C-alpha positions as protocol buffer text, in pm:
chain_id: "A"
residue {
  index: 1
  type: MET
  ca { x: -20275 y: 5703 z: 329 }
}
residue {
  index: 2
  type: ASN
  ca { x: -20294 y: 5393 z: 116 }
}
residue {
  index: 3
  type: ALA
  ca { x: -20433 y: 5339 z: -232 }
}
residue {
  index: 4
  type: LYS
  ca { x: -20662 y: 5071 z: -93 }
}
residue {
  index: 5
  type: ASP
  ca { x: -20852 y: 5356 z: 72 }
}
residue {
  index: 6
  type: ASN
  ca { x: -20932 y: 5495 z: -277 }
}
residue {
  index: 7
  type: ALA
  ca { x: -20701 y: 5791 z: -212 }
}
residue {
  index: 8
  type: ILE
  ca { x: -20729 y: 6098 z: -434 }
}
residue {
  index: 9
  type: ALA
  ca { x: -20428 y: 6277 z: -585 }
}
residue {
  index: 10
  type: VAL
  ca { x: -20373 y: 6591 z: -787 }
}
residue {
  index: 11
  type: VAL
  ca { x: -20064 y: 6581 z: -1010 }
}
residue {
  index: 12
  type: THR
  ca { x: -19956 y: 6898 z: -1188 }
}
residue {
  index: 13
  type: GLY
  ca { x: -19745 y: 6885 z: -1500 }
}
residue {
  index: 14
  type: ALA
  ca { x: -19898 y: 6543 z: -1561 }
}
residue {
  index: 15
  type: GLY
  ca { x: -19874 y: 6556 z: -1939 }
}
residue {
  index: 16
  type: SER
  ca { x: -19507 y: 6462 z: -1965 }
}
residue {
  index: 17
  type: GLY
  ca { x: -19186 y: 6369 z: -1786 }
}
residue {
  index: 18
  type: ILE
  ca { x: -19184 y: 6312 z: -1412 }
}
residue {
  index: 19
  type: GLY
  ca { x: -19545 y: 6422 z: -1370 }
}
residue {
  index: 20
  type: ARG
  ca { x: -19662 y: 6167 z: -1624 }
}
residue {
  index: 21
  type: ALA
  ca { x: -19456 y: 5889 z: -1466 }
}
residue {
  index: 22
  type: VAL
  ca { x: -19590 y: 5965 z: -1119 }
}
residue {
  index: 23
  type: ALA
  ca { x: -19949 y: 5991 z: -1239 }
}
residue {
  index: 24
  type: VAL
  ca { x: -19925 y: 5657 z: -1418 }
}
residue {
  index: 25
  type: GLU
  ca { x: -19767 y: 5492 z: -1113 }
}
residue {
  index: 26
  type: LEU
  ca { x: -20045 y: 5621 z: -887 }
}
residue {
  index: 27
  type: LEU
  ca { x: -20325 y: 5527 z: -1125 }
}
residue {
  index: 28
  type: ARG
  ca { x: -20189 y: 5177 z: -1182 }
}
residue {
  index: 29
  type: THR
  ca { x: -20170 y: 5117 z: -806 }
}
residue {
  index: 30
  type: GLY
  ca { x: -20526 y: 5221 z: -731 }
}
residue {
  index: 31
  type: TRP
  ca { x: -20514 y: 5595 z: -674 }
}
residue {
  index: 32
  type: SER
  ca { x: -20770 y: 5821 z: -839 }
}
residue {
  index: 33
  type: VAL
  ca { x: -20585 y: 6111 z: -997 }
}
residue {
  index: 34
  type: ALA
  ca { x: -20667 y: 6456 z: -1130 }
}
residue {
  index: 35
  type: LEU
  ca { x: -20421 y: 6517 z: -1411 }
}
residue {
  index: 36
  type: ALA
  ca { x: -20335 y: 6886 z: -1452 }
}
residue {
  index: 37
  type: GLY
  ca { x: -20138 y: 7046 z: -1732 }
}
residue {
  index: 38
  type: ARG
  ca { x: -20151 y: 7300 z: -2010 }
}
residue {
  index: 39
  type: ARG
  ca { x: -20235 y: 7060 z: -2293 }
}
residue {
  index: 40
  type: THR
  ca { x: -20544 y: 6843 z: -2275 }
}
residue {
  index: 41
  type: GLU
  ca { x: -20418 y: 6601 z: -2540 }
}
residue {
  index: 42
  type: THR
  ca { x: -20103 y: 6508 z: -2346 }
}
residue {
  index: 43
  type: LEU
  ca { x: -20305 y: 6464 z: -2025 }
}
residue {
  index: 44
  type: GLU
  ca { x: -20533 y: 6224 z: -2209 }
}
residue {
  index: 45
  type: GLU
  ca { x: -20227 y: 6034 z: -2332 }
}
residue {
  index: 46
  type: THR
  ca { x: -20112 y: 5998 z: -1970 }
}
residue {
  index: 47
  type: ALA
  ca { x: -20451 y: 5862 z: -1866 }
}
residue {
  index: 48
  type: ALA
  ca { x: -20444 y: 5617 z: -2157 }
}
residue {
  index: 49
  type: LEU
  ca { x: -20097 y: 5495 z: -2060 }
}
residue {
  index: 50
  type: ALA
  ca { x: -20220 y: 5414 z: -1711 }
}
residue {
  index: 51
  type: SER
  ca { x: -20518 y: 5219 z: -1840 }
}
residue {
  index: 52
  type: GLY
  ca { x: -20314 y: 5036 z: -2100 }
}
residue {
  index: 53
  type: GLY
  ca { x: -20521 y: 5180 z: -2381 }
}
residue {
  index: 54
  type: ALA
  ca { x: -20827 y: 5399 z: -2411 }
}
residue {
  index: 55
  type: ASP
  ca { x: -20894 y: 5586 z: -2090 }
}
residue {
  index: 56
  type: GLU
  ca { x: -21226 y: 5509 z: -1925 }
}
residue {
  index: 57
  type: GLY
  ca { x: -21202 y: 5746 z: -1630 }
}
residue {
  index: 58
  type: VAL
  ca { x: -21137 y: 6084 z: -1784 }
}
residue {
  index: 59
  type: SER
  ca { x: -21488 y: 6221 z: -1805 }
}
residue {
  index: 60
  type: ALA
  ca { x: -21615 y: 6411 z: -1503 }
}
residue {
  index: 61
  type: GLY
  ca { x: -21911 y: 6288 z: -1304 }
}
residue {
  index: 62
  type: ALA
  ca { x: -22011 y: 5935 z: -1215 }
}
residue {
  index: 63
  type: ALA
  ca { x: -22316 y: 5770 z: -1073 }
}
residue {
  index: 64
  type: GLY
  ca { x: -22261 y: 5608 z: -738 }
}
residue {
  index: 65
  type: GLY
  ca { x: -21909 y: 5569 z: -598 }
}
residue {
  index: 66
  type: VAL
  ca { x: -21583 y: 5661 z: -766 }
}
residue {
  index: 67
  type: PRO
  ca { x: -21379 y: 5357 z: -876 }
}
residue {
  index: 68
  type: ALA
  ca { x: -21016 y: 5332 z: -766 }
}
residue {
  index: 69
  type: GLY
  ca { x: -20776 y: 5427 z: -1040 }
}
residue {
  index: 70
  type: ALA
  ca { x: -21010 y: 5677 z: -1210 }
}
residue {
  index: 71
  type: ALA
  ca { x: -20854 y: 5969 z: -1393 }
}
residue {
  index: 72
  type: LEU
  ca { x: -20977 y: 6324 z: -1447 }
}
residue {
  index: 73
  type: THR
  ca { x: -20801 y: 6559 z: -1688 }
}
residue {
  index: 74
  type: VAL
  ca { x: -20814 y: 6932 z: -1614 }
}
residue {
  index: 75
  type: ARG
  ca { x: -20642 y: 7183 z: -1840 }
}
residue {
  index: 76
  type: THR
  ca { x: -20449 y: 7405 z: -1601 }
}
residue {
  index: 77
  type: ASP
  ca { x: -20193 y: 7683 z: -1613 }
}
residue {
  index: 78
  type: VAL
  ca { x: -20063 y: 7676 z: -1255 }
}
residue {
  index: 79
  type: SER
  ca { x: -19947 y: 8037 z: -1277 }
}
residue {
  index: 80
  type: ARG
  ca { x: -20311 y: 8151 z: -1310 }
}
residue {
  index: 81
  type: PRO
  ca { x: -20504 y: 8162 z: -979 }
}
residue {
  index: 82
  type: GLU
  ca { x: -20836 y: 8107 z: -1153 }
}
residue {
  index: 83
  type: ASP
  ca { x: -20706 y: 7792 z: -1324 }
}
residue {
  index: 84
  type: VAL
  ca { x: -20580 y: 7650 z: -995 }
}
residue {
  index: 85
  type: SER
  ca { x: -20912 y: 7721 z: -822 }
}
residue {
  index: 86
  type: ALA
  ca { x: -21095 y: 7548 z: -1107 }
}
residue {
  index: 87
  type: LEU
  ca { x: -20860 y: 7248 z: -1085 }
}
residue {
  index: 88
  type: PHE
  ca { x: -20931 y: 7183 z: -719 }
}
residue {
  index: 89
  type: ALA
  ca { x: -21303 y: 7254 z: -757 }
}
residue {
  index: 90
  type: ALA
  ca { x: -21323 y: 6999 z: -1037 }
}
residue {
  index: 91
  type: THR
  ca { x: -21126 y: 6745 z: -834 }
}
residue {
  index: 92
  type: VAL
  ca { x: -21349 y: 6778 z: -528 }
}
residue {
  index: 93
  type: GLU
  ca { x: -21662 y: 6771 z: -740 }
}
residue {
  index: 94
  type: ARG
  ca { x: -21548 y: 6448 z: -909 }
}
residue {
  index: 95
  type: PHE
  ca { x: -21379 y: 6267 z: -620 }
}
residue {
  index: 96
  type: GLY
  ca { x: -21501 y: 6437 z: -302 }
}
residue {
  index: 97
  type: ARG
  ca { x: -21165 y: 6520 z: -143 }
}
residue {
  index: 98
  type: VAL
  ca { x: -20789 y: 6562 z: -199 }
}
residue {
  index: 99
  type: ASP
  ca { x: -20540 y: 6335 z: -20 }
}
residue {
  index: 100
  type: LEU
  ca { x: -20226 y: 6422 z: -215 }
}
residue {
  index: 101
  type: LEU
  ca { x: -20089 y: 6707 z: -419 }
}
residue {
  index: 102
  type: PHE
  ca { x: -19776 y: 6630 z: -621 }
}
residue {
  index: 103
  type: ASN
  ca { x: -19663 y: 6985 z: -693 }
}
residue {
  index: 104
  type: ASN
  ca { x: -19463 y: 6906 z: -1003 }
}
residue {
  index: 105
  type: ALA
  ca { x: -19529 y: 7158 z: -1282 }
}
residue {
  index: 106
  type: GLY
  ca { x: -19215 y: 7348 z: -1371 }
}
residue {
  index: 107
  type: THR
  ca { x: -18992 y: 7484 z: -1643 }
}
residue {
  index: 108
  type: PHE
  ca { x: -18617 y: 7526 z: -1678 }
}
residue {
  index: 109
  type: GLY
  ca { x: -18651 y: 7836 z: -1890 }
}
residue {
  index: 110
  type: PRO
  ca { x: -18395 y: 7938 z: -2153 }
}
residue {
  index: 111
  type: GLY
  ca { x: -18083 y: 7731 z: -2094 }
}
residue {
  index: 112
  type: GLY
  ca { x: -17729 y: 7856 z: -2130 }
}
residue {
  index: 113
  type: VAL
  ca { x: -17815 y: 8226 z: -2103 }
}
residue {
  index: 114
  type: PRO
  ca { x: -17574 y: 8440 z: -1897 }
}
residue {
  index: 115
  type: VAL
  ca { x: -17744 y: 8625 z: -1612 }
}
residue {
  index: 116
  type: GLU
  ca { x: -17667 y: 8964 z: -1764 }
}
residue {
  index: 117
  type: GLU
  ca { x: -17848 y: 8863 z: -2085 }
}
residue {
  index: 118
  type: LEU
  ca { x: -18152 y: 8690 z: -1932 }
}
residue {
  index: 119
  type: PRO
  ca { x: -18468 y: 8877 z: -2034 }
}
residue {
  index: 120
  type: TYR
  ca { x: -18691 y: 8977 z: -1746 }
}
residue {
  index: 121
  type: GLU
  ca { x: -18985 y: 8809 z: -1922 }
}
residue {
  index: 122
  type: ALA
  ca { x: -18797 y: 8477 z: -1916 }
}
residue {
  index: 123
  type: TRP
  ca { x: -18712 y: 8519 z: -1547 }
}
residue {
  index: 124
  type: ARG
  ca { x: -19075 y: 8604 z: -1468 }
}
residue {
  index: 125
  type: HIS
  ca { x: -19208 y: 8302 z: -1659 }
}
residue {
  index: 126
  type: VAL
  ca { x: -18986 y: 8063 z: -1460 }
}
residue {
  index: 127
  type: VAL
  ca { x: -19079 y: 8227 z: -1129 }
}
residue {
  index: 128
  type: ASP
  ca { x: -19450 y: 8231 z: -1214 }
}
residue {
  index: 129
  type: THR
  ca { x: -19449 y: 7861 z: -1301 }
}
residue {
  index: 130
  type: ASN
  ca { x: -19201 y: 7707 z: -1058 }
}
residue {
  index: 131
  type: LEU
  ca { x: -19263 y: 7917 z: -746 }
}
residue {
  index: 132
  type: ASN
  ca { x: -19589 y: 8109 z: -777 }
}
residue {
  index: 133
  type: GLY
  ca { x: -19760 y: 7810 z: -935 }
}
residue {
  index: 134
  type: ALA
  ca { x: -19637 y: 7579 z: -659 }
}
residue {
  index: 135
  type: PHE
  ca { x: -19763 y: 7823 z: -396 }
}
residue {
  index: 136
  type: LEU
  ca { x: -20106 y: 7859 z: -558 }
}
residue {
  index: 137
  type: CYS
  ca { x: -20152 y: 7481 z: -581 }
}
residue {
  index: 138
  type: ALA
  ca { x: -20028 y: 7425 z: -227 }
}
residue {
  index: 139
  type: GLN
  ca { x: -20259 y: 7698 z: -98 }
}
residue {
  index: 140
  type: ALA
  ca { x: -20561 y: 7544 z: -271 }
}
residue {
  index: 141
  type: ALA
  ca { x: -20469 y: 7196 z: -146 }
}
residue {
  index: 142
  type: TYR
  ca { x: -20411 y: 7329 z: 206 }
}
residue {
  index: 143
  type: ARG
  ca { x: -20756 y: 7492 z: 212 }
}
residue {
  index: 144
  type: GLN
  ca { x: -20924 y: 7172 z: 99 }
}
residue {
  index: 145
  type: MET
  ca { x: -20728 y: 6941 z: 329 }
}
residue {
  index: 146
  type: LYS
  ca { x: -20793 y: 7162 z: 631 }
}
residue {
  index: 147
  type: GLU
  ca { x: -21170 y: 7164 z: 581 }
}
residue {
  index: 148
  type: GLN
  ca { x: -21240 y: 6809 z: 458 }
}
residue {
  index: 149
  type: ASP
  ca { x: -21347 y: 6517 z: 674 }
}
residue {
  index: 150
  type: PRO
  ca { x: -21135 y: 6322 z: 758 }
}
residue {
  index: 151
  type: GLN
  ca { x: -20907 y: 6622 z: 786 }
}
residue {
  index: 152
  type: GLY
  ca { x: -20558 y: 6630 z: 639 }
}
residue {
  index: 153
  type: GLY
  ca { x: -20352 y: 6515 z: 345 }
}
residue {
  index: 154
  type: ARG
  ca { x: -20005 y: 6534 z: 196 }
}
residue {
  index: 155
  type: ILE
  ca { x: -19823 y: 6775 z: -32 }
}
residue {
  index: 156
  type: ILE
  ca { x: -19505 y: 6665 z: -211 }
}
residue {
  index: 157
  type: ASN
  ca { x: -19313 y: 6940 z: -385 }
}
residue {
  index: 158
  type: ASN
  ca { x: -19084 y: 6855 z: -675 }
}
residue {
  index: 159
  type: GLY
  ca { x: -18760 y: 7032 z: -596 }
}
residue {
  index: 160
  type: SER
  ca { x: -18438 y: 6951 z: -782 }
}
residue {
  index: 161
  type: ILE
  ca { x: -18073 y: 6884 z: -732 }
}
residue {
  index: 162
  type: SER
  ca { x: -18054 y: 7255 z: -814 }
}
residue {
  index: 163
  type: ALA
  ca { x: -18229 y: 7322 z: -482 }
}
residue {
  index: 164
  type: HIS
  ca { x: -17887 y: 7229 z: -336 }
}
residue {
  index: 165
  type: THR
  ca { x: -17625 y: 7301 z: -602 }
}
residue {
  index: 166
  type: PRO
  ca { x: -17676 y: 7500 z: -924 }
}
residue {
  index: 167
  type: ARG
  ca { x: -17573 y: 7422 z: -1275 }
}
residue {
  index: 168
  type: PRO
  ca { x: -17396 y: 7698 z: -1469 }
}
residue {
  index: 169
  type: LEU
  ca { x: -17620 y: 7958 z: -1634 }
}
residue {
  index: 170
  type: SER
  ca { x: -17939 y: 7855 z: -1455 }
}
residue {
  index: 171
  type: VAL
  ca { x: -18012 y: 8150 z: -1228 }
}
residue {
  index: 172
  type: ALA
  ca { x: -18391 y: 8157 z: -1265 }
}
residue {
  index: 173
  type: TYR
  ca { x: -18443 y: 7783 z: -1226 }
}
residue {
  index: 174
  type: THR
  ca { x: -18198 y: 7757 z: -935 }
}
residue {
  index: 175
  type: ALA
  ca { x: -18347 y: 8054 z: -751 }
}
residue {
  index: 176
  type: THR
  ca { x: -18698 y: 7910 z: -773 }
}
residue {
  index: 177
  type: LYS
  ca { x: -18589 y: 7567 z: -657 }
}
residue {
  index: 178
  type: HIS
  ca { x: -18409 y: 7713 z: -356 }
}
residue {
  index: 179
  type: ALA
  ca { x: -18724 y: 7910 z: -279 }
}
residue {
  index: 180
  type: LEU
  ca { x: -18930 y: 7592 z: -310 }
}
residue {
  index: 181
  type: THR
  ca { x: -18732 y: 7444 z: -23 }
}
residue {
  index: 182
  type: GLY
  ca { x: -18838 y: 7735 z: 196 }
}
residue {
  index: 183
  type: LEU
  ca { x: -19197 y: 7688 z: 81 }
}
residue {
  index: 184
  type: THR
  ca { x: -19179 y: 7320 z: 177 }
}
residue {
  index: 185
  type: LYS
  ca { x: -19044 y: 7392 z: 524 }
}
residue {
  index: 186
  type: SER
  ca { x: -19298 y: 7665 z: 596 }
}
residue {
  index: 187
  type: LEU
  ca { x: -19594 y: 7462 z: 469 }
}
residue {
  index: 188
  type: SER
  ca { x: -19477 y: 7163 z: 668 }
}
residue {
  index: 189
  type: LEU
  ca { x: -19472 y: 7366 z: 988 }
}
residue {
  index: 190
  type: ASP
  ca { x: -19803 y: 7539 z: 927 }
}
residue {
  index: 191
  type: GLY
  ca { x: -19976 y: 7215 z: 833 }
}
residue {
  index: 192
  type: ARG
  ca { x: -19906 y: 7032 z: 1158 }
}
residue {
  index: 193
  type: PRO
  ca { x: -20227 y: 7131 z: 1341 }
}
residue {
  index: 194
  type: TYR
  ca { x: -20438 y: 7007 z: 1049 }
}
residue {
  index: 195
  type: ARG
  ca { x: -20270 y: 6672 z: 970 }
}
residue {
  index: 196
  type: ILE
  ca { x: -20119 y: 6815 z: 652 }
}
residue {
  index: 197
  type: ALA
  ca { x: -19780 y: 6655 z: 588 }
}
residue {
  index: 198
  type: VAL
  ca { x: -19548 y: 6834 z: 344 }
}
residue {
  index: 199
  type: GLY
  ca { x: -19227 y: 6701 z: 194 }
}
residue {
  index: 200
  type: GLN
  ca { x: -18999 y: 6754 z: -103 }
}
residue {
  index: 201
  type: ILE
  ca { x: -18830 y: 6525 z: -352 }
}
residue {
  index: 202
  type: ASP
  ca { x: -18510 y: 6652 z: -515 }
}
residue {
  index: 203
  type: ILE
  ca { x: -18443 y: 6472 z: -841 }
}
residue {
  index: 204
  type: GLY
  ca { x: -18126 y: 6449 z: -1047 }
}
residue {
  index: 205
  type: ASN
  ca { x: -18108 y: 6332 z: -1410 }
}
residue {
  index: 206
  type: ALA
  ca { x: -18426 y: 6130 z: -1444 }
}
residue {
  index: 207
  type: ALA
  ca { x: -18458 y: 6026 z: -1808 }
}
residue {
  index: 208
  type: THR
  ca { x: -18725 y: 6254 z: -1959 }
}
residue {
  index: 209
  type: ASP
  ca { x: -18751 y: 6482 z: -2261 }
}
residue {
  index: 210
  type: MET
  ca { x: -18634 y: 6769 z: -2040 }
}
residue {
  index: 211
  type: THR
  ca { x: -18308 y: 6589 z: -1959 }
}
residue {
  index: 212
  type: SER
  ca { x: -18241 y: 6426 z: -2296 }
}
residue {
  index: 213
  type: ARG
  ca { x: -17948 y: 6661 z: -2358 }
}
residue {
  index: 214
  type: MET
  ca { x: -17768 y: 6523 z: -2051 }
}
residue {
  index: 215
  type: GLN
  ca { x: -17671 y: 6207 z: -2235 }
}
residue {
  index: 216
  type: THR
  ca { x: -17515 y: 6396 z: -2526 }
}
residue {
  index: 217
  type: GLY
  ca { x: -17350 y: 6674 z: -2329 }
}
residue {
  index: 218
  type: ALA
  ca { x: -17422 y: 6914 z: -2045 }
}
residue {
  index: 219
  type: LEU
  ca { x: -17227 y: 7222 z: -1945 }
}
residue {
  index: 220
  type: GLN
  ca { x: -17012 y: 7159 z: -1638 }
}
residue {
  index: 221
  type: ALA
  ca { x: -16889 y: 7404 z: -1375 }
}
residue {
  index: 222
  type: ASN
  ca { x: -16539 y: 7406 z: -1524 }
}
residue {
  index: 223
  type: GLY
  ca { x: -16673 y: 7514 z: -1863 }
}
residue {
  index: 224
  type: GLU
  ca { x: -16645 y: 7174 z: -2029 }
}
residue {
  index: 225
  type: VAL
  ca { x: -16938 y: 6997 z: -2194 }
}
residue {
  index: 226
  type: ALA
  ca { x: -16970 y: 6633 z: -2090 }
}
residue {
  index: 227
  type: PRO
  ca { x: -17235 y: 6361 z: -2112 }
}
residue {
  index: 228
  type: GLU
  ca { x: -17402 y: 6263 z: -1785 }
}
residue {
  index: 229
  type: PRO
  ca { x: -17569 y: 5939 z: -1677 }
}
residue {
  index: 230
  type: VAL
  ca { x: -17945 y: 5931 z: -1625 }
}
residue {
  index: 231
  type: MET
  ca { x: -18180 y: 5702 z: -1435 }
}
residue {
  index: 232
  type: ASP
  ca { x: -18519 y: 5553 z: -1516 }
}
residue {
  index: 233
  type: VAL
  ca { x: -18796 y: 5799 z: -1436 }
}
residue {
  index: 234
  type: ALA
  ca { x: -19002 y: 5506 z: -1304 }
}
residue {
  index: 235
  type: ASP
  ca { x: -18764 y: 5489 z: -1007 }
}
residue {
  index: 236
  type: VAL
  ca { x: -18862 y: 5846 z: -921 }
}
residue {
  index: 237
  type: ALA
  ca { x: -19230 y: 5761 z: -953 }
}
residue {
  index: 238
  type: ARG
  ca { x: -19198 y: 5470 z: -712 }
}
residue {
  index: 239
  type: THR
  ca { x: -19021 y: 5694 z: -462 }
}
residue {
  index: 240
  type: VAL
  ca { x: -19301 y: 5951 z: -480 }
}
residue {
  index: 241
  type: ARG
  ca { x: -19560 y: 5678 z: -427 }
}
residue {
  index: 242
  type: HIS
  ca { x: -19370 y: 5551 z: -121 }
}
residue {
  index: 243
  type: MET
  ca { x: -19373 y: 5902 z: 25 }
}
residue {
  index: 244
  type: ALA
  ca { x: -19741 y: 5942 z: -63 }
}
residue {
  index: 245
  type: GLU
  ca { x: -19854 y: 5617 z: 97 }
}
residue {
  index: 246
  type: LEU
  ca { x: -19699 y: 5671 z: 437 }
}
residue {
  index: 247
  type: PRO
  ca { x: -19953 y: 5730 z: 715 }
}
residue {
  index: 248
  type: LEU
  ca { x: -19994 y: 6099 z: 793 }
}
residue {
  index: 249
  type: GLU
  ca { x: -19818 y: 6040 z: 1123 }
}
residue {
  index: 250
  type: ALA
  ca { x: -19496 y: 5984 z: 922 }
}
residue {
  index: 251
  type: ASN
  ca { x: -19333 y: 6211 z: 666 }
}
residue {
  index: 252
  type: VAL
  ca { x: -19034 y: 6208 z: 435 }
}
residue {
  index: 253
  type: GLN
  ca { x: -18934 y: 6573 z: 476 }
}
residue {
  index: 254
  type: PHE
  ca { x: -18669 y: 6567 z: 202 }
}
residue {
  index: 255
  type: ALA
  ca { x: -18569 y: 6289 z: -35 }
}
residue {
  index: 256
  type: THR
  ca { x: -18290 y: 6304 z: -294 }
}
residue {
  index: 257
  type: VAL
  ca { x: -18311 y: 6061 z: -584 }
}
residue {
  index: 258
  type: LEU
  ca { x: -18045 y: 6085 z: -853 }
}
residue {
  index: 259
  type: ALA
  ca { x: -17854 y: 5892 z: -1113 }
}
residue {
  index: 260
  type: THR
  ca { x: -17583 y: 5723 z: -908 }
}
residue {
  index: 261
  type: ALA
  ca { x: -17286 y: 5844 z: -1113 }
}
residue {
  index: 262
  type: MET
  ca { x: -17405 y: 6192 z: -1207 }
}
residue {
  index: 263
  type: PRO
  ca { x: -17167 y: 6478 z: -1122 }
}
residue {
  index: 264
  type: TYR
  ca { x: -17352 y: 6613 z: -820 }
}
residue {
  index: 265
  type: VAL
  ca { x: -17152 y: 6519 z: -510 }
}
residue {
  index: 266
  type: GLY
  ca { x: -16842 y: 6724 z: -574 }
}
residue {
  index: 267
  type: ARG
  ca { x: -16998 y: 6927 z: -853 }
}
residue {
  index: 268
  type: GLY
  ca { x: -16776 y: 7225 z: -937 }
}
């Protein structure tokens, strides 16, 4: 799939961080994108960033064809099945199909909480967002991609370095990211008959609001607190676009993109 074909993407968690960076990268290179997130105002800010000012493609509905690079904002809580159904219905109504889902919405949850003190409500919130939300979005994308003509599309799940190696005191986040790897593998297998390619990008220390504390000090496996290097989130966005624009006959099953000097290889 190539942006020159006026490809259509859904990006969850598009109001900030990695989701925003990926959405902007796709929009600026010709993709039409449905921006999903919990806050309409931040989604509109993302659309405006891509257009270099006031967004002209946010409103639903258009006479005639859909211009490349158009944006649609849809307020969505990915943990709610009805919100996810509405997101994909709005996307198909506006753009006609779905070629890409970047399954990105997620939360770290309360940081630095020992497992024996983690409230069940906090655990459930992380699981509902990171795992259940990813499943609901993938399921909705799968249904659409299977039935549309031409058939097929691509799903890219946002994993994490924590899908391989945990940080201290991160049981809920780490468990969901390990589970996301299983989701990716299973979806990838089940999508083969329908030209649905599924891959995962595992990201370490991209510079976003969520990782701002890394530069001042992050808890290490030995109990020390130490600053960690970060990388430009735009480098992640370009990697996602590369994965997205491969023909469906090719797939990046797993990609790991991380700050070169972060304490990951040999962590612990």
